[in-house]
Amino acid sequence: LIEQPVAKTFHLGMFDIGKPLGKGKFGRVYLAREREQGFVCALKVLYKKELLQGRVEKQLRRETEIQSNLRHPNILNLYGYFHDSKRVVLILEYAGQGELYRHLRKENRFSESKAAKYTAQMASALRYLHRKHVIHRDIKPENILVGTYGNIKLSDFGWSVHAPSQRRTTYCGTLDYLPPEMIVPRTPGNSYDEKVDLWALGVLIYEFLVGEAPFEDTPVATTRRIARGDMNIPSFVSAEAADLIKKLLVVDPQKRLSLDEVEQHPWVVKHCRKSEIISTCKKS
Ligand SMILES: CC(=O)NC[C@@H]1CCN(c2c(Cl)cnc3[nH]c(-c4cn(C)nc4C)nc23)C1
């Protein structure tokens, strides 16, 4: 049990801790229920010792500061956070259907309509973030959760920054989702902007429809292929979907589609049945 008085905002009291939900990069996540109001949430418990060793306390502060100011149906809500001598605890929205990448691995690849629905929701979440000049920078299936009603919940803002930005911390995740401008050795003043999230969205749509990332290869080959935008789209992918992917995986950041153009792309519009406009293809 976490017997600490917690975030004042919602007058949260004690929590009953449920089953472990999994491990984030630096902490464990538990299902939990807040005692007084009984609402279910996910508690992400991070140990200060580990944070110091990982030199990620700045990243965590940025993550909590950014995420607690966001409110969007396709962004995992951070209700609050608290800490004691040993731990920092984030009180997060509970995503009832868990991690998107598990669904993708299990189904191998998504249908075009499911992929388009997720694309519309990602575009909506990214438009909201970019309007607040926040770049997520780490969009990949592992950082996306699925809510109780099957909607995308973008999470893990550990890498998000305010645009434009120059990366300082070395990136230690998969290269697959990095855009050319983030892997080519930085020329002086070569900063990057929100367009990195559009590239990652293109990689994500490709992985939804094909079941693997477009530049997946050995690290050296992946780097080379990303820098050249060298990928090929299997013939089972529809022409419209391929068109959208090709217009996002463009080496020149300024030539990539905008989020508005993604939301209005024929492939996205076609699959977003009018009836579901509110919940899934919301034009936020
Ligand atoms: C994106 C990310 O941070 N992933 C690592 C953490 C693992 C569990 N985290 C959850 C977080 Cl932070 C929030 N909600 C979740 N729901 C689940 C989950 C639900 N089912 C049925 N199975 C699982 C698993 N997990 C979470 C996030």
mmCIF file of C-alpha atoms and ligand atoms in Angstrom:
data_model
loop_
_atom_site.group_PDB
_atom_site.id
_atom_site.type_symbol
_atom_site.label_atom_id
_atom_site.label_comp_id
_atom_site.label_asym_id
_atom_site.label_seq_id
_atom_site.Cartn_x
_atom_site.Cartn_y
_atom_site.Cartn_z
ATOM 1 C CA LEU A 1 0.000 0.000 0.000
ATOM 2 C CA ILE A 2 1.197 3.515 -0.558
ATOM 3 C CA GLU A 3 0.308 5.220 2.707
ATOM 4 C CA GLN A 4 1.354 8.653 1.626
ATOM 5 C CA PRO A 5 -0.876 11.724 1.451
ATOM 6 C CA VAL A 6 -0.934 12.338 -2.284
ATOM 7 C CA ALA A 7 -1.607 14.910 -4.970
ATOM 8 C CA LYS A 8 -3.752 17.706 -3.580
ATOM 9 C CA THR A 9 -5.394 18.353 -6.948
ATOM 10 C CA PHE A 10 -7.975 15.598 -6.751
ATOM 11 C CA HIS A 11 -7.826 15.132 -2.974
ATOM 12 C CA LEU A 12 -6.514 11.660 -3.706
ATOM 13 C CA GLY A 13 -6.175 9.492 -0.638
ATOM 14 C CA MET A 14 -4.635 6.052 -0.230
ATOM 15 C CA PHE A 15 -4.342 3.483 -2.951
ATOM 16 C CA ASP A 16 -4.988 -0.245 -2.938
ATOM 17 C CA ILE A 17 -2.357 -1.755 -5.196
ATOM 18 C CA GLY A 18 -3.454 -4.429 -7.675
ATOM 19 C CA LYS A 19 -1.523 -6.613 -10.117
ATOM 20 C CA PRO A 20 1.707 -5.452 -11.724
ATOM 21 C CA LEU A 21 0.920 -4.231 -15.257
ATOM 22 C CA GLY A 22 4.449 -4.224 -16.563
ATOM 23 C CA LYS A 23 7.702 -2.415 -16.569
ATOM 24 C CA GLY A 24 8.358 0.971 -18.073
ATOM 25 C CA LYS A 25 11.959 1.967 -18.777
ATOM 26 C CA PHE A 26 12.752 2.955 -15.189
ATOM 27 C CA GLY A 27 9.957 1.678 -13.063
ATOM 28 C CA ARG A 28 7.204 -0.774 -12.422
ATOM 29 C CA VAL A 29 3.569 -0.037 -13.160
ATOM 30 C CA TYR A 30 0.748 -1.357 -11.003
ATOM 31 C CA LEU A 31 -2.991 -1.416 -11.351
ATOM 32 C CA ALA A 32 -4.375 0.553 -8.418
ATOM 33 C CA ARG A 33 -7.631 1.827 -6.990
ATOM 34 C CA GLU A 34 -7.916 5.087 -5.091
ATOM 35 C CA ARG A 35 -9.710 4.267 -1.832
ATOM 36 C CA GLU A 36 -12.120 7.163 -1.298
ATOM 37 C CA GLN A 37 -13.504 7.613 -4.795
ATOM 38 C CA GLY A 38 -12.648 4.084 -5.907
ATOM 39 C CA PHE A 39 -11.346 5.131 -9.314
ATOM 40 C CA VAL A 40 -8.966 2.800 -11.055
ATOM 41 C CA CYS A 41 -5.599 4.071 -12.244
ATOM 42 C CA ALA A 42 -2.086 2.894 -13.053
ATOM 43 C CA LEU A 43 0.696 3.775 -10.623
ATOM 44 C CA LYS A 44 4.140 4.071 -12.165
ATOM 45 C CA VAL A 45 6.658 3.632 -9.331
ATOM 46 C CA LEU A 46 10.171 4.916 -9.999
ATOM 47 C CA TYR A 47 13.033 4.525 -7.533
ATOM 48 C CA LYS A 48 15.035 7.700 -6.982
ATOM 49 C CA LYS A 49 18.246 5.684 -6.702
ATOM 50 C CA GLU A 50 17.691 4.278 -10.213
ATOM 51 C CA LEU A 51 16.723 7.695 -11.551
ATOM 52 C CA LEU A 52 19.954 9.208 -10.250
ATOM 53 C CA GLN A 53 22.037 6.355 -11.677
ATOM 54 C CA GLY A 54 20.246 6.668 -15.005
ATOM 55 C CA ARG A 55 20.668 10.453 -14.864
ATOM 56 C CA VAL A 56 17.043 10.717 -15.989
ATOM 57 C CA GLU A 57 15.624 12.867 -13.247
ATOM 58 C CA LYS A 58 15.548 15.877 -15.646
ATOM 59 C CA GLN A 59 13.759 13.750 -18.259
ATOM 60 C CA LEU A 60 11.234 12.603 -15.642
ATOM 61 C CA ARG A 61 10.616 16.174 -14.500
ATOM 62 C CA ARG A 62 10.026 17.183 -18.119
ATOM 63 C CA GLU A 63 7.784 14.129 -18.697
ATOM 64 C CA THR A 64 5.607 14.907 -15.676
ATOM 65 C CA GLU A 65 5.511 18.645 -16.351
ATOM 66 C CA ILE A 66 4.498 18.139 -20.000
ATOM 67 C CA GLN A 67 2.084 15.246 -19.525
ATOM 68 C CA SER A 68 0.230 16.756 -16.546
ATOM 69 C CA ASN A 69 -0.716 19.745 -18.696
ATOM 70 C CA LEU A 70 -2.189 17.636 -21.500
ATOM 71 C CA ARG A 71 -5.837 16.656 -21.787
ATOM 72 C CA HIS A 72 -6.812 14.698 -24.915
ATOM 73 C CA PRO A 73 -8.817 11.466 -25.466
ATOM 74 C CA ASN A 74 -5.870 9.878 -27.291
ATOM 75 C CA ILE A 75 -3.179 10.887 -24.806
ATOM 76 C CA LEU A 76 -2.732 8.890 -21.586
ATOM 77 C CA ASN A 77 -3.721 11.172 -18.732
ATOM 78 C CA LEU A 78 -1.284 11.938 -15.923
ATOM 79 C CA TYR A 79 -3.538 12.828 -12.968
ATOM 80 C CA GLY A 80 -0.743 13.741 -10.597
ATOM 81 C CA TYR A 81 2.402 12.526 -8.894
ATOM 82 C CA PHE A 82 3.946 12.326 -5.460
ATOM 83 C CA HIS A 83 7.165 11.096 -3.893
ATOM 84 C CA ASP A 84 8.600 9.870 -0.626
ATOM 85 C CA SER A 85 12.221 9.408 0.425
ATOM 86 C CA LYS A 86 12.831 6.508 -1.976
ATOM 87 C CA ARG A 87 10.260 6.704 -4.753
ATOM 88 C CA VAL A 88 8.494 8.934 -7.222
ATOM 89 C CA VAL A 89 4.984 7.726 -8.108
ATOM 90 C CA LEU A 90 3.060 8.863 -11.204
ATOM 91 C CA ILE A 91 -0.730 8.526 -11.050
ATOM 92 C CA LEU A 92 -1.662 7.602 -14.617
ATOM 93 C CA GLU A 93 -4.840 6.794 -16.484
ATOM 94 C CA TYR A 94 -5.378 3.038 -16.749
ATOM 95 C CA ALA A 95 -5.556 1.836 -20.365
ATOM 96 C CA GLY A 96 -7.919 -1.128 -20.271
ATOM 97 C CA GLN A 97 -6.585 -2.968 -23.325
ATOM 98 C CA GLY A 98 -2.894 -2.615 -22.588
ATOM 99 C CA GLU A 99 0.041 -2.172 -24.910
ATOM 100 C CA LEU A 100 -0.580 -1.676 -28.627
ATOM 101 C CA TYR A 101 2.518 -3.573 -29.712
ATOM 102 C CA ARG A 102 1.202 -6.757 -28.036
ATOM 103 C CA HIS A 103 -1.970 -6.488 -30.127
ATOM 104 C CA LEU A 104 0.144 -5.921 -33.235
ATOM 105 C CA ARG A 105 2.427 -8.910 -32.525
ATOM 106 C CA LYS A 106 -0.575 -11.123 -31.755
ATOM 107 C CA GLU A 107 -2.479 -10.112 -34.914
ATOM 108 C CA ASN A 108 0.728 -9.925 -36.978
ATOM 109 C CA ARG A 109 -0.709 -6.915 -38.828
ATOM 110 C CA PHE A 110 -3.830 -4.752 -38.544
ATOM 111 C CA SER A 111 -6.647 -4.502 -41.070
ATOM 112 C CA GLU A 112 -6.629 -1.326 -43.176
ATOM 113 C CA SER A 113 -9.703 0.012 -41.355
ATOM 114 C CA LYS A 114 -8.191 -0.544 -37.892
ATOM 115 C CA ALA A 115 -4.878 0.967 -39.040
ATOM 116 C CA ALA A 116 -6.715 3.980 -40.492
ATOM 117 C CA LYS A 117 -8.722 4.463 -37.277
ATOM 118 C CA TYR A 118 -5.515 4.404 -35.218
ATOM 119 C CA THR A 119 -3.868 6.762 -37.735
ATOM 120 C CA ALA A 120 -6.718 9.280 -37.370
ATOM 121 C CA GLN A 121 -6.450 9.113 -33.575
ATOM 122 C CA MET A 122 -2.642 9.503 -33.672
ATOM 123 C CA ALA A 123 -2.988 12.495 -36.008
ATOM 124 C CA SER A 124 -5.528 14.033 -33.620
ATOM 125 C CA ALA A 125 -3.227 13.502 -30.605
ATOM 126 C CA LEU A 126 -0.197 14.860 -32.491
ATOM 127 C CA ARG A 127 -2.102 17.929 -33.718
ATOM 128 C CA TYR A 128 -3.002 18.662 -30.103
ATOM 129 C CA LEU A 129 0.644 18.195 -28.994
ATOM 130 C CA HIS A 130 2.103 20.262 -31.847
ATOM 131 C CA ARG A 131 -0.321 23.091 -31.177
ATOM 132 C CA LYS A 132 1.297 23.180 -27.721
ATOM 133 C CA HIS A 133 4.728 23.057 -29.405
ATOM 134 C CA VAL A 134 5.411 19.667 -27.841
ATOM 135 C CA ILE A 135 7.254 17.103 -29.975
ATOM 136 C CA HIS A 136 6.788 13.525 -28.738
ATOM 137 C CA ARG A 137 9.971 12.236 -30.448
ATOM 138 C CA ASP A 138 9.469 8.647 -29.388
ATOM 139 C CA ILE A 139 6.416 7.443 -31.277
ATOM 140 C CA LYS A 140 6.462 3.659 -31.691
ATOM 141 C CA PRO A 141 4.023 0.824 -30.874
ATOM 142 C CA GLU A 142 5.769 0.209 -27.528
ATOM 143 C CA ASN A 143 4.780 3.708 -26.365
ATOM 144 C CA ILE A 144 1.144 3.460 -27.323
ATOM 145 C CA LEU A 145 -1.528 1.958 -25.121
ATOM 146 C CA VAL A 146 -5.112 1.005 -25.975
ATOM 147 C CA GLY A 147 -7.958 2.278 -23.831
ATOM 148 C CA THR A 148 -10.944 0.324 -22.585
ATOM 149 C CA TYR A 149 -12.968 1.201 -25.704
ATOM 150 C CA GLY A 150 -10.187 0.397 -28.167
ATOM 151 C CA ASN A 151 -8.906 3.949 -28.585
ATOM 152 C CA ILE A 152 -5.229 4.895 -28.881
ATOM 153 C CA LYS A 153 -3.585 6.327 -25.746
ATOM 154 C CA LEU A 154 -0.231 7.906 -26.587
ATOM 155 C CA SER A 155 2.008 7.642 -23.523
ATOM 156 C CA ASP A 156 5.595 7.756 -22.247
ATOM 157 C CA PHE A 157 6.540 11.411 -22.708
ATOM 158 C CA GLY A 158 10.023 10.752 -21.394
ATOM 159 C CA TRP A 159 11.483 11.897 -24.714
ATOM 160 C CA SER A 160 9.101 14.704 -25.536
ATOM 161 C CA VAL A 161 10.500 18.231 -25.714
ATOM 162 C CA HIS A 162 9.356 21.696 -26.587
ATOM 163 C CA ALA A 163 10.013 22.402 -30.262
ATOM 164 C CA PRO A 164 12.405 23.217 -31.893
ATOM 165 C CA SER A 165 15.076 21.299 -30.133
ATOM 166 C CA GLN A 166 18.629 20.000 -30.210
ATOM 167 C CA ARG A 167 18.891 16.517 -28.679
ATOM 168 C CA ARG A 168 21.420 16.286 -25.842
ATOM 169 C CA THR A 169 20.834 12.830 -24.298
ATOM 170 C CA THR A 170 21.966 9.934 -26.440
ATOM 171 C CA TYR A 171 19.071 7.962 -27.814
ATOM 172 C CA CYS A 172 19.258 4.340 -26.679
ATOM 173 C CA GLY A 173 16.074 2.911 -28.198
ATOM 174 C CA THR A 174 15.470 1.325 -31.583
ATOM 175 C CA LEU A 175 16.645 3.311 -34.607
ATOM 176 C CA ASP A 176 13.628 2.180 -36.632
ATOM 177 C CA TYR A 177 11.534 5.224 -35.889
ATOM 178 C CA LEU A 178 14.189 7.924 -36.090
ATOM 179 C CA PRO A 179 13.942 10.352 -39.038
ATOM 180 C CA PRO A 180 16.944 11.186 -41.275
ATOM 181 C CA GLU A 181 17.476 14.576 -39.615
ATOM 182 C CA MET A 182 18.010 12.880 -36.236
ATOM 183 C CA ILE A 183 20.513 10.248 -37.342
ATOM 184 C CA VAL A 184 22.638 12.167 -39.839
ATOM 185 C CA PRO A 185 25.655 13.506 -37.828
ATOM 186 C CA ARG A 186 24.458 16.876 -36.664
ATOM 187 C CA THR A 187 25.703 19.778 -38.791
ATOM 188 C CA PRO A 188 26.074 22.968 -36.713
ATOM 189 C CA GLY A 189 22.703 24.402 -35.831
ATOM 190 C CA ASN A 190 20.885 21.448 -37.361
ATOM 191 C CA SER A 191 17.930 21.365 -35.058
ATOM 192 C CA TYR A 192 14.717 19.510 -35.823
ATOM 193 C CA ASP A 193 11.066 20.225 -35.271
ATOM 194 C CA GLU A 194 7.616 18.639 -35.063
ATOM 195 C CA LYS A 195 8.149 17.038 -38.465
ATOM 196 C CA VAL A 196 10.048 14.227 -36.705
ATOM 197 C CA ASP A 197 6.685 13.014 -35.381
ATOM 198 C CA LEU A 198 5.244 12.967 -38.927
ATOM 199 C CA TRP A 199 8.085 10.701 -40.087
ATOM 200 C CA ALA A 200 7.480 8.414 -37.074
ATOM 201 C CA LEU A 201 3.750 8.370 -37.924
ATOM 202 C CA GLY A 202 4.659 7.128 -41.409
ATOM 203 C CA VAL A 203 6.808 4.366 -39.895
ATOM 204 C CA LEU A 204 3.975 3.496 -37.509
ATOM 205 C CA ILE A 205 1.361 3.195 -40.307
ATOM 206 C CA TYR A 206 3.765 1.017 -42.297
ATOM 207 C CA GLU A 207 4.287 -1.248 -39.265
ATOM 208 C CA PHE A 208 0.500 -1.417 -38.618
ATOM 209 C CA LEU A 209 -0.097 -2.648 -42.188
ATOM 210 C CA VAL A 210 3.016 -4.731 -42.838
ATOM 211 C CA GLY A 211 3.808 -6.071 -39.336
ATOM 212 C CA GLU A 212 7.427 -4.865 -39.356
ATOM 213 C CA ALA A 213 9.153 -1.489 -39.602
ATOM 214 C CA PRO A 214 10.067 -0.204 -43.125
ATOM 215 C CA PHE A 215 13.835 0.168 -42.498
ATOM 216 C CA GLU A 216 14.267 -2.830 -40.189
ATOM 217 C CA ASP A 217 17.761 -4.176 -40.797
ATOM 218 C CA THR A 218 21.167 -4.263 -39.122
ATOM 219 C CA PRO A 219 21.874 -0.930 -37.331
ATOM 220 C CA VAL A 220 24.307 0.191 -40.046
ATOM 221 C CA ALA A 221 21.969 -0.750 -42.890
ATOM 222 C CA THR A 222 18.960 0.772 -41.066
ATOM 223 C CA THR A 223 20.823 4.058 -40.671
ATOM 224 C CA ARG A 224 21.735 4.096 -44.357
ATOM 225 C CA ARG A 225 18.225 3.184 -45.484
ATOM 226 C CA ILE A 226 16.615 5.840 -43.277
ATOM 227 C CA ALA A 227 19.006 8.511 -44.533
ATOM 228 C CA ARG A 228 17.948 7.647 -48.097
ATOM 229 C CA GLY A 229 14.288 6.955 -47.337
ATOM 230 C CA ASP A 230 14.982 3.595 -48.942
ATOM 231 C CA MET A 231 12.006 1.309 -48.269
ATOM 232 C CA ASN A 232 9.561 -0.663 -50.329
ATOM 233 C CA ILE A 233 5.880 -1.206 -49.661
ATOM 234 C CA PRO A 234 4.539 -4.754 -50.196
ATOM 235 C CA SER A 235 1.847 -5.112 -52.878
ATOM 236 C CA PHE A 236 -0.799 -6.281 -50.368
ATOM 237 C CA VAL A 237 -0.870 -2.716 -48.995
ATOM 238 C CA SER A 238 -3.629 -0.722 -50.747
ATOM 239 C CA ALA A 239 -2.583 2.037 -53.146
ATOM 240 C CA GLU A 240 -4.134 4.761 -50.935
ATOM 241 C CA ALA A 241 -2.364 3.531 -47.809
ATOM 242 C CA ALA A 242 0.909 3.302 -49.742
ATOM 243 C CA ASP A 243 0.353 6.860 -50.990
ATOM 244 C CA LEU A 244 0.007 8.179 -47.422
ATOM 245 C CA ILE A 245 3.090 6.271 -46.205
ATOM 246 C CA LYS A 246 5.173 7.589 -49.119
ATOM 247 C CA LYS A 247 4.087 11.172 -48.400
ATOM 248 C CA LEU A 248 5.177 10.868 -44.758
ATOM 249 C CA LEU A 249 8.466 8.979 -45.240
ATOM 250 C CA VAL A 250 10.045 11.883 -47.114
ATOM 251 C CA VAL A 251 13.684 12.656 -46.246
ATOM 252 C CA ASP A 252 13.170 16.439 -46.453
ATOM 253 C CA PRO A 253 11.167 17.285 -43.278
ATOM 254 C CA GLN A 254 9.484 20.284 -44.894
ATOM 255 C CA LYS A 255 8.097 18.123 -47.707
ATOM 256 C CA ARG A 256 6.287 15.725 -45.361
ATOM 257 C CA LEU A 257 2.497 15.916 -45.174
ATOM 258 C CA SER A 258 1.046 18.079 -42.419
ATOM 259 C CA LEU A 259 -1.218 16.529 -39.787
ATOM 260 C CA ASP A 260 -4.238 18.247 -41.380
ATOM 261 C CA GLU A 261 -3.365 16.608 -44.701
ATOM 262 C CA VAL A 262 -3.038 13.241 -42.919
ATOM 263 C CA GLU A 263 -6.506 13.606 -41.386
ATOM 264 C CA GLN A 264 -7.932 14.593 -44.785
ATOM 265 C CA HIS A 265 -6.107 11.879 -46.748
ATOM 266 C CA PRO A 266 -8.579 9.710 -48.764
ATOM 267 C CA TRP A 267 -7.354 6.506 -47.048
ATOM 268 C CA VAL A 268 -8.045 7.910 -43.564
ATOM 269 C CA VAL A 269 -11.362 9.539 -44.525
ATOM 270 C CA LYS A 270 -12.588 6.418 -46.320
ATOM 271 C CA HIS A 271 -12.187 4.214 -43.235
ATOM 272 C CA CYS A 272 -13.498 6.673 -40.702
ATOM 273 C CA ARG A 273 -17.206 5.927 -40.864
ATOM 274 C CA LYS A 274 -19.247 9.056 -40.118
ATOM 275 C CA SER A 275 -20.925 7.330 -37.162
ATOM 276 C CA GLU A 276 -17.610 6.954 -35.365
ATOM 277 C CA ILE A 277 -16.439 10.508 -36.026
ATOM 278 C CA ILE A 278 -16.716 11.478 -32.351
ATOM 279 C CA SER A 279 -14.870 8.657 -30.649
ATOM 280 C CA THR A 280 -12.307 7.542 -33.178
ATOM 281 C CA CYS A 281 -11.710 9.942 -36.061
ATOM 282 C CA LYS A 282 -12.420 13.006 -33.964
ATOM 283 C CA LYS A 283 -11.459 16.265 -35.667
ATOM 284 C CA SER A 284 -10.282 17.769 -32.391
HETATM 285 C C1 LIG B 1 3.692 2.725 -22.796
HETATM 286 C C2 LIG B 1 4.235 2.257 -21.495
HETATM 287 O O1 LIG B 1 4.626 3.042 -20.658
HETATM 288 N N1 LIG B 1 4.291 0.911 -21.315
HETATM 289 C C3 LIG B 1 4.897 0.399 -20.114
HETATM 290 C C4 LIG B 1 3.951 0.323 -18.976
HETATM 291 C C5 LIG B 1 3.525 -1.078 -18.751
HETATM 292 C C6 LIG B 1 2.127 -0.991 -18.171
HETATM 293 N N2 LIG B 1 1.696 0.399 -18.347
HETATM 294 C C7 LIG B 1 0.335 0.799 -18.323
HETATM 295 C C8 LIG B 1 -0.049 2.138 -18.075
HETATM 296 CL CL1 LIG B 1 1.140 3.342 -17.762
HETATM 297 C C9 LIG B 1 -1.397 2.490 -18.064
HETATM 298 N N3 LIG B 1 -2.378 1.592 -18.305
HETATM 299 C C10 LIG B 1 -2.035 0.311 -18.558
HETATM 300 N N4 LIG B 1 -2.828 -0.753 -18.828
HETATM 301 C C11 LIG B 1 -1.996 -1.812 -18.992
HETATM 302 C C12 LIG B 1 -2.494 -3.130 -19.315
HETATM 303 C C13 LIG B 1 -3.828 -3.458 -19.429
HETATM 304 N N5 LIG B 1 -3.868 -4.769 -19.742
HETATM 305 C C14 LIG B 1 -5.063 -5.564 -19.953
HETATM 306 N N6 LIG B 1 -2.642 -5.270 -19.827
HETATM 307 C C15 LIG B 1 -1.779 -4.273 -19.565
HETATM 308 C C16 LIG B 1 -0.306 -4.456 -19.569
HETATM 309 N N7 LIG B 1 -0.701 -1.467 -18.856
HETATM 310 C C17 LIG B 1 -0.707 -0.134 -18.568
HETATM 311 C C18 LIG B 1 2.644 1.098 -19.166
#
